[in-house]
């Protein structure tokens, strides 16, 4: 029996949205670390909200939590199903882990993922993962939400991004306080510990939003 199956959460009280790649990356350790995050989420009884894919890091964490008895909600645009959950010709390889919600476009996907979740963790990925991370970070800066935004800095993958943020602050394109929206950890335990102790930086903008698609129903802390 896989380790993840020793813990069987029922009805998680909080959900974490995980942004990550539909690719496994070059090093098998990326997948192993995604699975470890899934096991740690099971231990702490967190449900998963993710992009709905079956492959790469997406599939690794979703499969781990689903097979361990955890709650998984996949949110995927209809147009992406053939890329992130393709059916092989003549066979049904269209795996679905837990509940699937099909939406019309990328904006609706992110808005719903924000509405369903209490926190965000970003794992390695490509352009799409970076876009998701930076948009949700911008939403925090603009007071659309105050939820934890955590990087799982696997194998130093995000070191260049973290240095870019430091450089942007030095060059006065990112304001000092908003540099602290993103917090990074290098292990699954550290990532979840930092998520649980996260204190959102106070936005100097203090904007008020009424868009029901992006206003969170509950913050993590």
Short mmCIF file of C-alpha atoms in Angstrom, two decimals, residues 24 51 61 69 86 89 91 100 103 110 117 119 159 172 182 203 214 220:
data_model
loop_
_atom_site.label_atom_id
_atom_site.label_comp_id
_atom_site.label_asym_id
_atom_site.label_seq_id
_atom_site.Cartn_x
_atom_site.Cartn_y
_atom_site.Cartn_z
CA UNK A 24 7.29 16.30 -15.11
CA UNK A 51 -5.73 22.78 -12.98
CA UNK A 61 0.10 15.66 -6.78
CA UNK A 69 -8.48 9.44 0.13
CA UNK A 86 -5.62 13.79 -23.77
CA UNK A 89 -6.43 6.81 -29.76
CA UNK A 91 -7.96 3.72 -25.37
CA UNK A 100 -13.86 17.99 -12.26
CA UNK A 103 -15.03 26.15 -17.49
CA UNK A 110 -8.35 31.34 -12.08
CA UNK A 117 -9.39 27.94 -2.08
CA UNK A 119 -4.21 29.46 -0.04
CA UNK A 159 15.92 31.35 -7.41
CA UNK A 172 11.42 50.85 -7.62
CA UNK A 182 5.32 35.69 -2.03
CA UNK A 203 -1.83 46.77 1.18
CA UNK A 214 -12.72 37.03 -7.62
CA UNK A 220 -6.77 31.12 5.19
#
